[in-house]
Coordinates of N, CA and C in Angstrom, one line a residue:
M419 N 79.7 16.4 -32.4 CA 78.9 16.4 -33.8 C 77.5 17.0 -33.5
A420 N 76.9 17.9 -34.2 CA 75.6 18.5 -33.4 C 74.5 17.6 -34.2
A421 N 73.5 17.5 -33.4 CA 72.6 16.9 -33.7 C 71.7 17.3 -35.0
K422 N 71.3 16.6 -35.6 CA 70.6 16.9 -37.0 C 69.4 18.2 -36.9
G423 N 69.8 19.2 -37.4 CA 68.9 20.2 -37.4 C 69.3 21.4 -36.3
R424 N 70.1 21.0 -35.5 CA 70.6 22.1 -34.3 C 71.9 22.5 -34.6
S425 N 71.9 24.1 -34.3 CA 72.9 24.7 -34.6 C 74.1 24.3 -33.8
P426 N 75.3 24.3 -33.9 CA 76.3 23.8 -33.2 C 76.4 24.8 -31.9
V427 N 75.9 25.9 -32.1 CA 76.3 27.0 -31.0 C 75.0 26.5 -29.9
I428 N 73.8 26.1 -30.2 CA 72.8 25.8 -29.3 C 73.1 24.3 -28.7
Q429 N 73.8 23.7 -29.3 CA 74.2 22.5 -28.8 C 75.4 22.7 -27.6
R430 N 76.1 23.6 -27.8 CA 77.3 23.7 -26.9 C 76.5 24.4 -25.9
A431 N 75.6 25.3 -26.0 CA 74.8 26.1 -24.9 C 74.1 25.2 -24.1
T432 N 73.5 24.0 -24.6 CA 72.5 23.3 -24.2 C 73.5 22.2 -23.2
E433 N 74.4 21.8 -23.3 CA 75.7 21.0 -23.0 C 76.1 21.6 -22.0
H434 N 76.6 23.0 -21.8 CA 77.0 23.6 -20.8 C 75.8 23.8 -19.7
F435 N 74.7 24.0 -20.0 CA 73.6 23.8 -19.1 C 73.5 22.7 -18.5
K436 N 73.5 21.4 -19.0 CA 73.5 20.1 -18.5 C 74.7 20.0 -17.7
S437 N 75.8 20.6 -17.7 CA 76.8 20.1 -17.1 C 76.9 20.9 -15.6
K438 N 76.0 21.8 -15.6 CA 76.0 22.7 -14.3 C 75.7 22.0 -13.2
P439 N 76.2 21.8 -11.8 CA 75.8 20.9 -10.9 C 74.8 21.7 -10.1
L440 N 74.2 20.8 -9.4 CA 73.0 21.3 -8.7 C 73.6 22.2 -7.4
K441 N 72.6 23.4 -7.4 CA 73.2 24.3 -6.3 C 72.6 23.8 -4.6
C442 N 73.7 23.8 -3.6 CA 73.3 23.3 -2.4 C 73.2 24.3 -1.7
I443 N 72.0 24.4 -0.7 CA 71.5 25.4 -0.1 C 71.5 24.6 1.2
E444 N 72.3 25.3 2.2 CA 72.1 25.1 3.8 C 71.2 25.7 4.4
I445 N 70.3 25.2 5.1 CA 69.3 25.4 5.9 C 69.3 25.2 7.5
P446 N 70.2 25.8 8.2 CA 70.3 25.4 9.4 C 68.8 25.6 10.3
E447 N 68.1 26.3 10.0 CA 66.8 26.1 10.6 C 65.9 24.9 10.7
W448 N 66.2 24.3 9.6 CA 65.3 23.0 9.3 C 66.3 21.8 9.4
G449 N 67.3 21.9 10.1 CA 68.2 20.7 10.2 C 67.9 20.2 11.6
D450 N 68.8 19.1 11.9 CA 68.6 18.3 13.0 C 69.6 18.0 13.7
E451 N 70.0 17.1 14.7 CA 71.0 16.9 15.3 C 72.3 16.6 14.3
D452 N 71.9 16.2 13.5 CA 73.4 15.8 12.5 C 73.8 17.1 11.7
G453 N 73.0 18.3 11.7 CA 73.2 19.3 11.2 C 72.3 20.2 10.1
P454 N 72.6 21.0 9.6 CA 71.6 21.7 8.7 C 71.1 20.9 7.8
L455 N 70.0 21.2 7.4 CA 69.4 20.6 6.3 C 70.0 21.1 5.0
L456 N 70.2 20.1 4.3 CA 71.2 20.5 2.6 C 70.0 20.1 1.5
A457 N 69.7 21.4 1.1 CA 68.8 21.2 0.2 C 69.5 21.6 -1.2
Y458 N 68.8 20.9 -2.6 CA 69.2 21.3 -3.7 C 68.6 21.7 -4.7
S459 N 69.2 22.7 -5.7 CA 68.2 23.3 -6.6 C 68.8 23.4 -7.8
S460 N 68.2 22.9 -9.1 CA 68.9 22.9 -10.2 C 68.9 24.5 -10.7
P461 N 70.0 24.9 -11.9 CA 70.1 26.1 -12.1 C 68.7 26.6 -12.5
F462 N 68.7 27.9 -12.5 CA 67.4 28.4 -12.8 C 67.5 29.0 -14.3
T463 N 66.3 28.6 -14.6 CA 66.3 29.0 -16.2 C 65.2 29.8 -16.6
L464 N 65.1 30.2 -18.0 CA 64.3 31.1 -18.2 C 62.6 30.5 -18.1
K465 N 62.8 29.3 -18.4 CA 61.3 28.6 -18.5 C 60.7 28.8 -16.6
D466 N 61.8 28.8 -15.8 CA 61.7 29.0 -14.1 C 61.2 30.6 -14.1
Q467 N 62.0 31.2 -14.6 CA 61.5 32.9 -14.5 C 60.5 33.0 -14.8
G468 N 59.8 32.6 -16.2 CA 58.6 32.7 -16.9 C 57.6 32.4 -15.8
R469 N 57.5 31.1 -15.4 CA 56.7 30.6 -14.3 C 56.4 31.2 -13.3
L470 N 57.5 32.0 -12.8 CA 57.4 33.0 -11.5 C 57.0 34.2 -12.0
Q471 N 57.2 34.8 -13.1 CA 56.7 35.8 -13.6 C 55.1 35.6 -13.8
Y472 N 54.6 34.8 -14.2 CA 53.2 34.3 -14.2 C 52.4 34.3 -13.1
L473 N 53.2 33.6 -12.2 CA 52.4 33.3 -10.7 C 52.4 34.7 -10.1
T474 N 53.4 35.6 -10.1 CA 53.6 36.7 -9.5 C 52.4 37.8 -10.1
E475 N 52.0 37.6 -11.2 CA 50.6 38.3 -11.6 C 49.7 37.6 -11.4
K476 N 49.4 36.3 -10.8 CA 48.2 35.7 -10.4 C 48.1 35.6 -8.9
Q477 N 49.2 35.7 -8.2 CA 48.9 35.6 -7.0 C 49.9 36.4 -5.8
S478 N 49.9 36.0 -4.6 CA 50.4 36.9 -3.6 C 52.3 36.7 -3.9
H479 N 53.0 37.5 -3.4 CA 54.4 37.3 -3.2 C 54.8 36.1 -2.5
A480 N 54.1 36.1 -1.5 CA 54.1 35.0 -0.4 C 53.8 33.7 -1.0
D481 N 52.6 33.4 -1.9 CA 52.4 32.2 -2.6 C 53.6 31.8 -3.7
T482 N 53.9 32.9 -4.4 CA 55.2 32.8 -5.4 C 56.3 32.3 -4.8
L483 N 56.8 32.8 -3.3 CA 58.0 32.2 -2.9 C 57.6 30.7 -2.6
A484 N 56.6 30.4 -2.0 CA 56.3 29.0 -1.5 C 56.4 28.2 -2.7
E485 N 55.8 28.6 -4.0 CA 55.7 27.6 -5.1 C 57.1 27.8 -6.0
L486 N 57.9 28.8 -5.7 CA 59.3 28.6 -5.9 C 60.0 27.3 -5.0
L487 N 60.0 27.1 -4.0 CA 60.5 26.4 -3.1 C 59.9 24.7 -3.6
I488 N 58.6 25.0 -3.9 CA 58.1 23.7 -4.1 C 58.4 23.1 -5.5
M489 N 58.4 24.1 -6.5 CA 59.0 23.6 -7.8 C 60.6 23.3 -8.0
K490 N 61.7 23.9 -7.1 CA 62.9 23.7 -7.3 C 63.6 22.8 -6.3
L491 N 63.3 22.9 -4.9 CA 64.0 22.2 -4.0 C 64.0 20.8 -4.0
V492 N 65.0 20.1 -4.1 CA 64.9 18.3 -3.9 C 66.1 18.1 -2.9
D493 N 66.2 16.7 -2.4 CA 66.8 16.3 -1.7 C 68.1 15.8 -2.4
D494 N 69.1 15.3 -1.6 CA 70.2 14.6 -2.5 C 70.3 13.5 -3.3
N495 N 68.8 13.0 -3.3 CA 68.4 11.7 -4.1 C 67.9 12.5 -5.2
G496 N 67.3 13.8 -5.5 CA 66.8 14.3 -6.4 C 65.4 14.2 -6.4
D497 N 64.8 14.2 -5.1 CA 63.4 13.7 -4.6 C 62.9 15.1 -4.4
K498 N 61.7 15.6 -4.6 CA 61.2 17.1 -4.3 C 61.0 17.0 -2.6
L499 N 61.6 18.0 -2.3 CA 61.4 18.1 -0.6 C 59.8 18.5 -0.4
F500 N 59.0 19.3 -1.4 CA 57.8 19.7 -1.2 C 56.8 19.5 -2.3
T501 N 55.3 19.5 -1.9 CA 54.6 19.1 -3.4 C 53.7 20.4 -2.9
I502 N 52.6 20.5 -3.7 CA 51.8 21.6 -3.8 C 50.8 21.4 -2.5
E503 N 50.8 20.5 -1.9 CA 50.0 20.2 -0.9 C 50.7 21.0 0.2
D504 N 51.9 21.2 0.4 CA 52.7 21.8 1.2 C 52.7 23.5 1.3
K505 N 52.0 23.9 0.1 CA 52.1 25.3 0.0 C 51.1 25.9 1.0
T506 N 50.3 25.7 1.8 CA 49.5 26.5 2.7 C 50.6 26.7 4.1
A507 N 51.1 25.5 4.3 CA 52.1 25.2 5.5 C 53.1 26.3 5.3
L508 N 53.5 26.2 4.3 CA 55.0 27.2 3.6 C 54.7 28.5 3.9
R509 N 53.0 28.8 3.8 CA 53.2 30.2 3.7 C 52.4 30.6 5.3
Q510 N 51.9 29.5 5.6 CA 51.5 30.1 7.3 C 52.0 29.7 8.2
D511 N 52.7 28.5 8.3 CA 53.3 27.6 9.3 C 55.1 27.6 9.3
V512 N 55.5 28.5 8.3 CA 56.9 28.6 8.5 C 57.4 29.9 8.4
D513 N 58.8 30.2 8.8 CA 59.3 31.5 8.8 C 59.5 32.2 7.6
A514 N 58.9 33.1 7.3 CA 58.8 33.9 5.9 C 60.4 34.3 5.6
N515 N 61.2 34.6 6.8 CA 62.4 35.2 6.4 C 63.4 34.0 5.8
V516 N 63.2 32.9 6.3 CA 63.8 31.4 5.9 C 63.5 31.1 4.5
V517 N 62.0 31.4 4.4 CA 61.7 30.8 3.1 C 62.2 32.0 1.9
A518 N 62.1 33.2 2.2 CA 62.9 34.5 1.3 C 64.0 34.1 1.0
R519 N 65.1 33.8 1.9 CA 66.4 33.8 2.1 C 66.7 32.5 1.0
I520 N 65.8 31.3 1.1 CA 66.0 30.1 0.1 C 65.6 30.3 -1.4
A521 N 64.5 31.1 -1.5 CA 64.3 31.6 -2.7 C 65.2 32.3 -3.4
N522 N 65.8 33.4 -2.5 CA 66.8 34.2 -3.1 C 67.7 33.5 -3.6
E523 N 68.3 32.4 -2.7 CA 69.4 31.6 -3.1 C 69.2 30.8 -4.2
I524 N 68.1 30.2 -4.4 CA 67.7 29.5 -5.5 C 67.8 30.3 -6.8
M525 N 67.5 31.6 -6.8 CA 67.5 32.5 -7.9 C 68.7 33.3 -8.0
A526 N 69.9 33.4 -7.3 CA 70.9 33.9 -7.1 C 71.5 33.2 -8.4
T527 N 72.4 34.3 -9.3 CA 73.5 34.0 -10.2 C 74.5 33.5 -9.8
D528 N 75.6 32.9 -10.5 CA 76.7 32.3 -9.9 C 77.6 33.6 -9.4
A529 N 77.4 34.6 -10.1 CA 78.3 35.6 -9.8 C 77.9 36.2 -8.2
E530 N 76.6 36.2 -8.2 CA 76.2 36.5 -6.8 C 76.6 35.5 -5.8
A531 N 76.7 34.3 -6.0 CA 76.9 33.3 -5.0 C 78.3 33.5 -4.8
L532 N 79.2 33.7 -5.7 CA 80.5 33.8 -5.6 C 80.9 35.0 -4.5
E533 N 80.1 36.3 -4.8 CA 80.4 37.4 -3.9 C 79.9 37.1 -2.6
K534 N 78.9 36.2 -2.2 CA 78.7 35.8 -1.1 C 79.5 35.2 -0.3
N535 N 80.4 34.5 -1.0 CA 81.4 33.7 -0.3 C 82.6 34.4 0.0

């Protein structure tokens, strides 16, 4: 049954979104003797896209990629992997190709992920 004031379609749309699993991103470069680091990201939303668009207008591409990782990556307990205090290190002391690959995986649509596999 639809919540009061909400259309049945928006309720179904939001329920669909809530049911989507976290995306697992393997990061071999940041792993340890047990294997690659497994990081997780919730599905990319229009809010996320808007935030990135705003950031892109205000700062460099490198800063935007670093903030995307800060914004979206969590561990298997749902705890953030990075904080804003990590932004400088992500920009200056971390392989840019790895950061870019992770950012692309975060933003990849389900169709892109399926094609990759």
